[in-house]
PDB file of C-alpha atoms in Angstrom:
ATOM      1  CA  MET A   1      94.716  74.624 109.347  1.00 80.00           C
ATOM      2  CA  SER A   2      94.535  75.874 112.713  1.00 93.00           C
ATOM      3  CA  LEU A   3      92.201  78.904 113.667  1.00 94.00           C
ATOM      4  CA  THR A   4      95.121  81.226 113.302  1.00 96.00           C
ATOM      5  CA  ASP A   5      96.343  79.683 109.992  1.00 96.00           C
ATOM      6  CA  GLN A   6      92.718  80.363 109.128  1.00 96.00           C
ATOM      7  CA  VAL A   7      92.465  84.029 110.032  1.00 97.00           C
ATOM      8  CA  TYR A   8      95.994  84.517 108.716  1.00 97.00           C
ATOM      9  CA  GLU A   9      95.029  83.718 105.133  1.00 96.00           C
ATOM     10  CA  GLN A  10      92.107  85.558 104.753  1.00 97.00           C
ATOM     11  CA  LEU A  11      93.163  88.697 106.510  1.00 97.00           C
ATOM     12  CA  LYS A  12      96.383  88.236 104.640  1.00 97.00           C
ATOM     13  CA  ALA A  13      94.052  88.170 101.452  1.00 96.00           C
ATOM     14  CA  GLN A  14      92.555  91.242 102.342  1.00 97.00           C
ATOM     15  CA  ILE A  15      95.394  93.091 102.598  1.00 97.00           C
ATOM     16  CA  LEU A  16      96.371  91.576  99.139  1.00 95.00           C
ATOM     17  CA  ARG A  17      92.789  92.575  97.424  1.00 95.00           C
ATOM     18  CA  VAL A  18      93.153  95.879  99.327  1.00 95.00           C
ATOM     19  CA  GLU A  19      90.342  94.871 100.905  1.00 96.00           C
ATOM     20  CA  LYS A  20      92.106  96.821 103.616  1.00 97.00           C
ATOM     21  CA  PRO A  21      94.015  99.090 102.158  1.00 95.00           C
ATOM     22  CA  PRO A  22      97.384 100.802 103.280  1.00 95.00           C
ATOM     23  CA  GLY A  23      97.361 103.207 106.117  1.00 95.00           C
ATOM     24  CA  ALA A  24      94.383 101.342 107.867  1.00 97.00           C
ATOM     25  CA  VAL A  25      94.508 100.871 111.013  1.00 97.00           C
ATOM     26  CA  ILE A  26      92.674  97.300 112.232  1.00 97.00           C
ATOM     27  CA  TYR A  27      91.845  96.487 115.627  1.00 97.00           C
ATOM     28  CA  GLU A  28      91.705  93.329 117.228  1.00 96.00           C
ATOM     29  CA  ALA A  29      88.319  93.005 118.642  1.00 96.00           C
ATOM     30  CA  ASP A  30      86.901  93.665 115.446  1.00 97.00           C
ATOM     31  CA  LEU A  31      88.924  91.330 113.616  1.00 97.00           C
ATOM     32  CA  ALA A  32      87.827  88.272 116.248  1.00 97.00           C
ATOM     33  CA  GLU A  33      84.009  89.539 115.767  1.00 97.00           C
ATOM     34  CA  GLU A  34      84.348  89.464 111.835  1.00 97.00           C
ATOM     35  CA  PHE A  35      86.086  85.862 111.271  1.00 96.00           C
ATOM     36  CA  GLY A  36      83.629  85.260 114.429  1.00 96.00           C
ATOM     37  CA  VAL A  37      87.110  83.648 116.730  1.00 97.00           C
ATOM     38  CA  SER A  38      88.060  84.785 119.954  1.00 96.00           C
ATOM     39  CA  ARG A  39      90.925  87.325 120.068  1.00 96.00           C
ATOM     40  CA  THR A  40      93.881  84.762 120.009  1.00 97.00           C
ATOM     41  CA  PRO A  41      94.149  83.483 117.219  1.00 97.00           C
ATOM     42  CA  VAL A  42      93.647  86.793 115.896  1.00 97.00           C
ATOM     43  CA  ARG A  43      96.283  88.500 117.527  1.00 96.00           C
ATOM     44  CA  GLU A  44      98.672  85.284 116.913  1.00 97.00           C
ATOM     45  CA  ALA A  45      97.570  85.629 113.266  1.00 98.00           C
ATOM     46  CA  LEU A  46      98.534  90.106 113.181  1.00 98.00           C
ATOM     47  CA  SER A  47     101.810  88.803 114.975  1.00 97.00           C
ATOM     48  CA  LEU A  48     103.130  86.467 111.805  1.00 96.00           C
ATOM     49  CA  LEU A  49     101.928  89.269 109.811  1.00 97.00           C
ATOM     50  CA  ALA A  50     103.866  91.797 111.567  1.00 97.00           C
ATOM     51  CA  SER A  51     106.323  89.665 111.096  1.00 95.00           C
ATOM     52  CA  ARG A  52     106.054  89.208 107.741  1.00 93.00           C
ATOM     53  CA  GLY A  53     105.694  92.980 107.354  1.00 93.00           C
ATOM     54  CA  TRP A  54     102.539  93.844 106.361  1.00 96.00           C
ATOM     55  CA  VAL A  55     101.136  95.620 109.122  1.00 97.00           C
ATOM     56  CA  ILE A  56     102.850  97.616 111.664  1.00 97.00           C
ATOM     57  CA  VAL A  57     102.014  97.155 115.198  1.00 96.00           C
ATOM     58  CA  ILE A  58     101.061 100.267 117.062  1.00 96.00           C
ATOM     59  CA  PRO A  59     101.472  99.584 120.752  1.00 92.00           C
ATOM     60  CA  ARG A  60      97.843  99.561 122.643  1.00 87.00           C
ATOM     61  CA  LYS A  61      95.840 100.714 119.790  1.00 89.00           C
ATOM     62  CA  GLY A  62      96.143  98.625 116.939  1.00 96.00           C
ATOM     63  CA  TYR A  63      97.542  97.267 113.527  1.00 97.00           C
ATOM     64  CA  LEU A  64      98.499  99.437 110.636  1.00 98.00           C
ATOM     65  CA  ILE A  65      98.268  97.981 107.335  1.00 97.00           C
ATOM     66  CA  ARG A  66     101.701  99.231 105.337  1.00 96.00           C
ATOM     67  CA  SER A  67     101.431 101.439 102.968  1.00 93.00           C
ATOM     68  CA  VAL A  68     103.202 101.251  99.675  1.00 89.00           C
ATOM     69  CA  GLU A  69     105.621 103.568  98.794  1.00 90.00           C
ATOM     70  CA  LEU A  70     107.903 104.219  95.192  1.00 91.00           C
ATOM     71  CA  ARG A  71     110.838 103.037  97.041  1.00 92.00           C
ATOM     72  CA  ASP A  72     109.425  99.920  98.136  1.00 93.00           C
ATOM     73  CA  ILE A  73     108.393  98.870  94.293  1.00 94.00           C
ATOM     74  CA  GLY A  74     112.816  99.306  93.981  1.00 94.00           C
ATOM     75  CA  GLU A  75     113.606  97.153  96.880  1.00 95.00           C
ATOM     76  CA  ILE A  76     111.073  94.554  95.636  1.00 96.00           C
ATOM     77  CA  PHE A  77     112.096  94.075  92.233  1.00 96.00           C
ATOM     78  CA  THR A  78     116.210  94.505  93.686  1.00 97.00           C
ATOM     79  CA  VAL A  79     115.828  91.589  95.598  1.00 97.00           C
ATOM     80  CA  ARG A  80     113.511  89.801  93.267  1.00 97.00           C
ATOM     81  CA  ARG A  81     116.584  90.435  90.321  1.00 97.00           C
ATOM     82  CA  MET A  82     119.398  88.724  92.932  1.00 96.00           C
ATOM     83  CA  LEU A  83     117.220  85.768  93.045  1.00 96.00           C
ATOM     84  CA  GLU A  84     114.785  84.948  90.301  1.00 97.00           C
ATOM     85  CA  PRO A  85     117.140  85.035  87.356  1.00 98.00           C
ATOM     86  CA  SER A  86     119.137  82.426  88.750  1.00 97.00           C
ATOM     87  CA  LEU A  87     116.366  80.515  89.280  1.00 97.00           C
ATOM     88  CA  ALA A  88     115.034  80.671  85.465  1.00 97.00           C
ATOM     89  CA  GLU A  89     118.486  79.554  85.388  1.00 97.00           C
ATOM     90  CA  GLN A  90     118.520  76.312  87.308  1.00 96.00           C
ATOM     91  CA  ALA A  91     114.592  74.666  86.110  1.00 96.00           C
ATOM     92  CA  ALA A  92     116.626  75.444  82.936  1.00 97.00           C
ATOM     93  CA  ARG A  93     119.522  73.062  84.017  1.00 96.00           C
ATOM     94  CA  SER A  94     116.706  70.473  86.443  1.00 95.00           C
ATOM     95  CA  GLY A  95     113.231  70.861  85.627  1.00 95.00           C
ATOM     96  CA  SER A  96     111.325  68.147  84.914  1.00 96.00           C
ATOM     97  CA  ALA A  97     109.014  67.464  82.493  1.00 96.00           C
ATOM     98  CA  ALA A  98     106.215  67.742  84.827  1.00 97.00           C
ATOM     99  CA  GLN A  99     107.017  70.892  86.530  1.00 97.00           C
ATOM    100  CA  ILE A 100     106.835  72.004  82.627  1.00 97.00           C
ATOM    101  CA  GLU A 101     103.970  71.206  81.884  1.00 98.00           C
ATOM    102  CA  ARG A 102     102.473  72.980  85.163  1.00 98.00           C
ATOM    103  CA  LEU A 103     104.675  75.653  84.096  1.00 98.00           C
ATOM    104  CA  ARG A 104     102.752  75.922  80.775  1.00 98.00           C
ATOM    105  CA  GLY A 105      99.534  74.974  81.769  1.00 98.00           C
ATOM    106  CA  LEU A 106     100.112  78.397  85.054  1.00 98.00           C
ATOM    107  CA  ILE A 107     100.600  80.198  81.502  1.00 98.00           C
ATOM    108  CA  GLU A 108      97.717  79.791  80.040  1.00 97.00           C
ATOM    109  CA  GLN A 109      95.467  80.092  83.035  1.00 97.00           C
ATOM    110  CA  GLN A 110      96.761  83.626  83.765  1.00 97.00           C
ATOM    111  CA  GLU A 111      96.014  84.201  79.840  1.00 96.00           C
ATOM    112  CA  THR A 112      92.333  82.959  80.611  1.00 94.00           C
ATOM    113  CA  GLY A 113      91.340  83.928  83.868  1.00 89.00           C
ATOM    114  CA  ASP A 114      88.263  85.149  84.341  1.00 86.00           C
ATOM    115  CA  GLU A 115      88.791  87.796  86.712  1.00 89.00           C
ATOM    116  CA  LEU A 116      92.070  90.010  87.633  1.00 90.00           C
ATOM    117  CA  GLY A 117      92.606  87.702  90.988  1.00 92.00           C
ATOM    118  CA  GLU A 118      92.730  84.007  88.597  1.00 95.00           C
ATOM    119  CA  SER A 119      95.586  85.656  86.450  1.00 95.00           C
ATOM    120  CA  LEU A 120      97.312  87.005  88.886  1.00 95.00           C
ATOM    121  CA  GLU A 121      96.990  83.971  91.274  1.00 96.00           C
ATOM    122  CA  ALA A 122      98.763  82.009  88.230  1.00 97.00           C
ATOM    123  CA  ALA A 123     101.644  84.150  87.602  1.00 96.00           C
ATOM    124  CA  ARG A 124     102.498  84.171  91.439  1.00 96.00           C
ATOM    125  CA  SER A 125     102.455  80.282  90.987  1.00 97.00           C
ATOM    126  CA  PHE A 126     104.136  80.882  87.937  1.00 97.00           C
ATOM    127  CA  HIS A 127     107.286  82.583  89.737  1.00 97.00           C
ATOM    128  CA  LEU A 128     106.810  80.664  92.931  1.00 97.00           C
ATOM    129  CA  LEU A 129     107.184  76.957  90.908  1.00 97.00           C
ATOM    130  CA  LEU A 130     110.554  78.049  89.401  1.00 96.00           C
ATOM    131  CA  ALA A 131     111.477  78.702  93.306  1.00 94.00           C
ATOM    132  CA  GLU A 132     110.196  75.195  94.218  1.00 94.00           C
ATOM    133  CA  ILE A 133     112.309  73.529  91.335  1.00 93.00           C
ATOM    134  CA  SER A 134     115.549  74.984  93.285  1.00 88.00           C
ATOM    135  CA  GLY A 135     114.112  73.160  96.596  1.00 88.00           C
ATOM    136  CA  SER A 136     115.290  75.601  98.822  1.00 86.00           C
ATOM    137  CA  GLU A 137     112.217  75.957 100.644  1.00 88.00           C
ATOM    138  CA  ARG A 138     114.318  79.429 102.054  1.00 90.00           C
ATOM    139  CA  VAL A 139     114.324  80.817  99.250  1.00 92.00           C
ATOM    140  CA  GLN A 140     110.526  80.129  97.925  1.00 92.00           C
ATOM    141  CA  SER A 141     109.121  82.333 101.647  1.00 91.00           C
ATOM    142  CA  MET A 142     111.083  85.513 100.701  1.00 92.00           C
ATOM    143  CA  LEU A 143     110.102  85.159  96.871  1.00 95.00           C
ATOM    144  CA  THR A 144     106.488  84.270  98.216  1.00 95.00           C
ATOM    145  CA  ASP A 145     106.213  87.762  99.885  1.00 92.00           C
ATOM    146  CA  LEU A 146     107.902  89.830  97.250  1.00 95.00           C
ATOM    147  CA  VAL A 147     105.240  88.308  94.558  1.00 96.00           C
ATOM    148  CA  GLU A 148     102.414  88.811  97.041  1.00 95.00           C
ATOM    149  CA  GLU A 149     103.521  92.275  97.194  1.00 94.00           C
ATOM    150  CA  VAL A 150     103.302  92.843  93.547  1.00 94.00           C
ATOM    151  CA  GLN A 151      99.820  91.294  93.208  1.00 93.00           C
ATOM    152  CA  ARG A 152      99.320  93.978  95.933  1.00 94.00           C
ATOM    153  CA  LEU A 153     100.650  96.889  93.864  1.00 92.00           C
ATOM    154  CA  HIS A 154      97.886  95.403  91.220  1.00 91.00           C
ATOM    155  CA  TYR A 155      94.678  95.760  93.167  1.00 92.00           C
ATOM    156  CA  LEU A 156      96.023  98.958  93.916  1.00 90.00           C
ATOM    157  CA  LEU A 157      97.401 101.255  90.641  1.00 87.00           C
ATOM    158  CA  PRO A 158      94.284  99.869  88.659  1.00 78.00           C
ATOM    159  CA  SER A 159      96.139 101.581  85.449  1.00 80.00           C
ATOM    160  CA  ILE A 160      98.183  99.189  85.886  1.00 84.00           C
ATOM    161  CA  GLY A 161      95.594  95.913  86.383  1.00 73.00           C
ATOM    162  CA  ASP A 162      95.230  94.824  82.622  1.00 86.00           C
ATOM    163  CA  HIS A 163      99.168  94.139  82.794  1.00 90.00           C
ATOM    164  CA  ILE A 164      98.759  90.799  84.197  1.00 93.00           C
ATOM    165  CA  THR A 165      96.986  89.948  80.549  1.00 93.00           C
ATOM    166  CA  SER A 166      99.070  91.789  78.358  1.00 94.00           C
ATOM    167  CA  ALA A 167     100.708  90.556  75.233  1.00 95.00           C
ATOM    168  CA  GLU A 168     104.265  91.647  76.587  1.00 95.00           C
ATOM    169  CA  GLU A 169     103.617  90.077  80.021  1.00 96.00           C
ATOM    170  CA  LEU A 170     102.318  86.923  78.574  1.00 97.00           C
ATOM    171  CA  ARG A 171     105.347  86.818  76.004  1.00 98.00           C
ATOM    172  CA  ALA A 172     107.646  87.219  78.559  1.00 98.00           C
ATOM    173  CA  HIS A 173     106.428  84.060  79.940  1.00 98.00           C
ATOM    174  CA  ARG A 174     105.796  82.093  77.540  1.00 98.00           C
ATOM    175  CA  LEU A 175     109.982  83.573  76.292  1.00 98.00           C
ATOM    176  CA  ILE A 176     111.156  81.574  79.733  1.00 98.00           C
ATOM    177  CA  LEU A 177     109.293  78.651  79.936  1.00 98.00           C
ATOM    178  CA  GLU A 178     110.921  77.849  76.122  1.00 98.00           C
ATOM    179  CA  ALA A 179     114.213  78.651  77.111  1.00 98.00           C
ATOM    180  CA  ILE A 180     113.561  76.354  80.300  1.00 97.00           C
ATOM    181  CA  ALA A 181     112.101  73.207  78.099  1.00 97.00           C
ATOM    182  CA  SER A 182     114.629  73.433  75.215  1.00 97.00           C
ATOM    183  CA  GLY A 183     117.331  73.363  78.733  1.00 97.00           C
ATOM    184  CA  ASP A 184     118.993  76.744  77.900  1.00 98.00           C
ATOM    185  CA  PRO A 185     119.749  78.541  81.089  1.00 97.00           C
ATOM    186  CA  GLU A 186     121.542  81.429  79.842  1.00 98.00           C
ATOM    187  CA  VAL A 187     119.007  82.460  77.958  1.00 98.00           C
ATOM    188  CA  ALA A 188     116.208  81.425  80.715  1.00 98.00           C
ATOM    189  CA  ARG A 189     118.313  83.920  83.122  1.00 98.00           C
ATOM    190  CA  ARG A 190     118.145  87.324  80.281  1.00 98.00           C
ATOM    191  CA  HIS A 191     114.454  86.340  79.450  1.00 98.00           C
ATOM    192  CA  MET A 192     113.617  86.814  83.125  1.00 98.00           C
ATOM    193  CA  ALA A 193     116.174  89.747  83.762  1.00 98.00           C
ATOM    194  CA  GLU A 194     114.671  91.313  80.951  1.00 98.00           C
ATOM    195  CA  HIS A 195     110.910  90.228  82.069  1.00 98.00           C
ATOM    196  CA  LEU A 196     111.767  91.654  85.847  1.00 98.00           C
ATOM    197  CA  GLN A 197     112.758  94.988  84.487  1.00 97.00           C
ATOM    198  CA  GLU A 198     109.886  95.618  82.110  1.00 96.00           C
ATOM    199  CA  VAL A 199     107.188  95.040  85.073  1.00 96.00           C
ATOM    200  CA  ALA A 200     109.211  97.139  87.480  1.00 95.00           C
ATOM    201  CA  HIS A 201     108.763 100.104  84.854  1.00 94.00           C
ATOM    202  CA  THR A 202     105.369  99.081  84.286  1.00 93.00           C
ATOM    203  CA  LEU A 203     104.893  99.512  88.126  1.00 93.00           C
ATOM    204  CA  VAL A 204     106.786 102.503  88.782  1.00 93.00           C
ATOM    205  CA  LYS A 205     105.219 104.105  85.590  1.00 90.00           C
ATOM    206  CA  GLY A 206     101.642 103.025  87.268  1.00 88.00           C
ATOM    207  CA  PHE A 207     102.614 104.522  90.820  1.00 87.00           C
ATOM    208  CA  SER A 208     103.402 108.100  89.120  1.00 82.00           C
ATOM    209  CA  GLY A 209     101.145 108.156  87.588  1.00 71.00           C
ATOM    210  CA  VAL A 210     103.025 108.999  84.075  1.00 55.00           C
TER     211      VAL A 210
END
């Protein structure tokens, strides 16, 4: 990986884990010192993060970590509901035995992860593998940002921290997997749509403090 890529990945991970929280202002010079690099890879990494919507450029000052608002949850899941039921349907039609086993292994990792980050990463990979099966790099790129935004919400909202390993969440992933493994596209689509609706509802409740 180039220095720019390394800084990008490290900084994005800090944003996802809310180590650099929404609303914080960060500066090139401080980040260069933190990561032990020159300002050039930092500037390039921040430019990439700005292009993906993770930070907002403040001219001649610094970069603002983009805040999360309630409407963001609605927008995220509106798009996910457009994409993912079709991905689950396609996986049921064309997923290989090896890909199905990878999905099964990710559910196990999600359930048994020792830390929140491990379970979140497994859940993220489960959804992104469905995009990989579709073969569309554009869809994978779009879905990556959306799923990672949901990762950040789990760190940001302590009240929903346990949701990722809840019986409801794991059951939803298993139902999707079972439909894919049995080659039932319509059932896979339906279970994915129901799963996304449930997660959106949980996040809205957590964000609203209900």
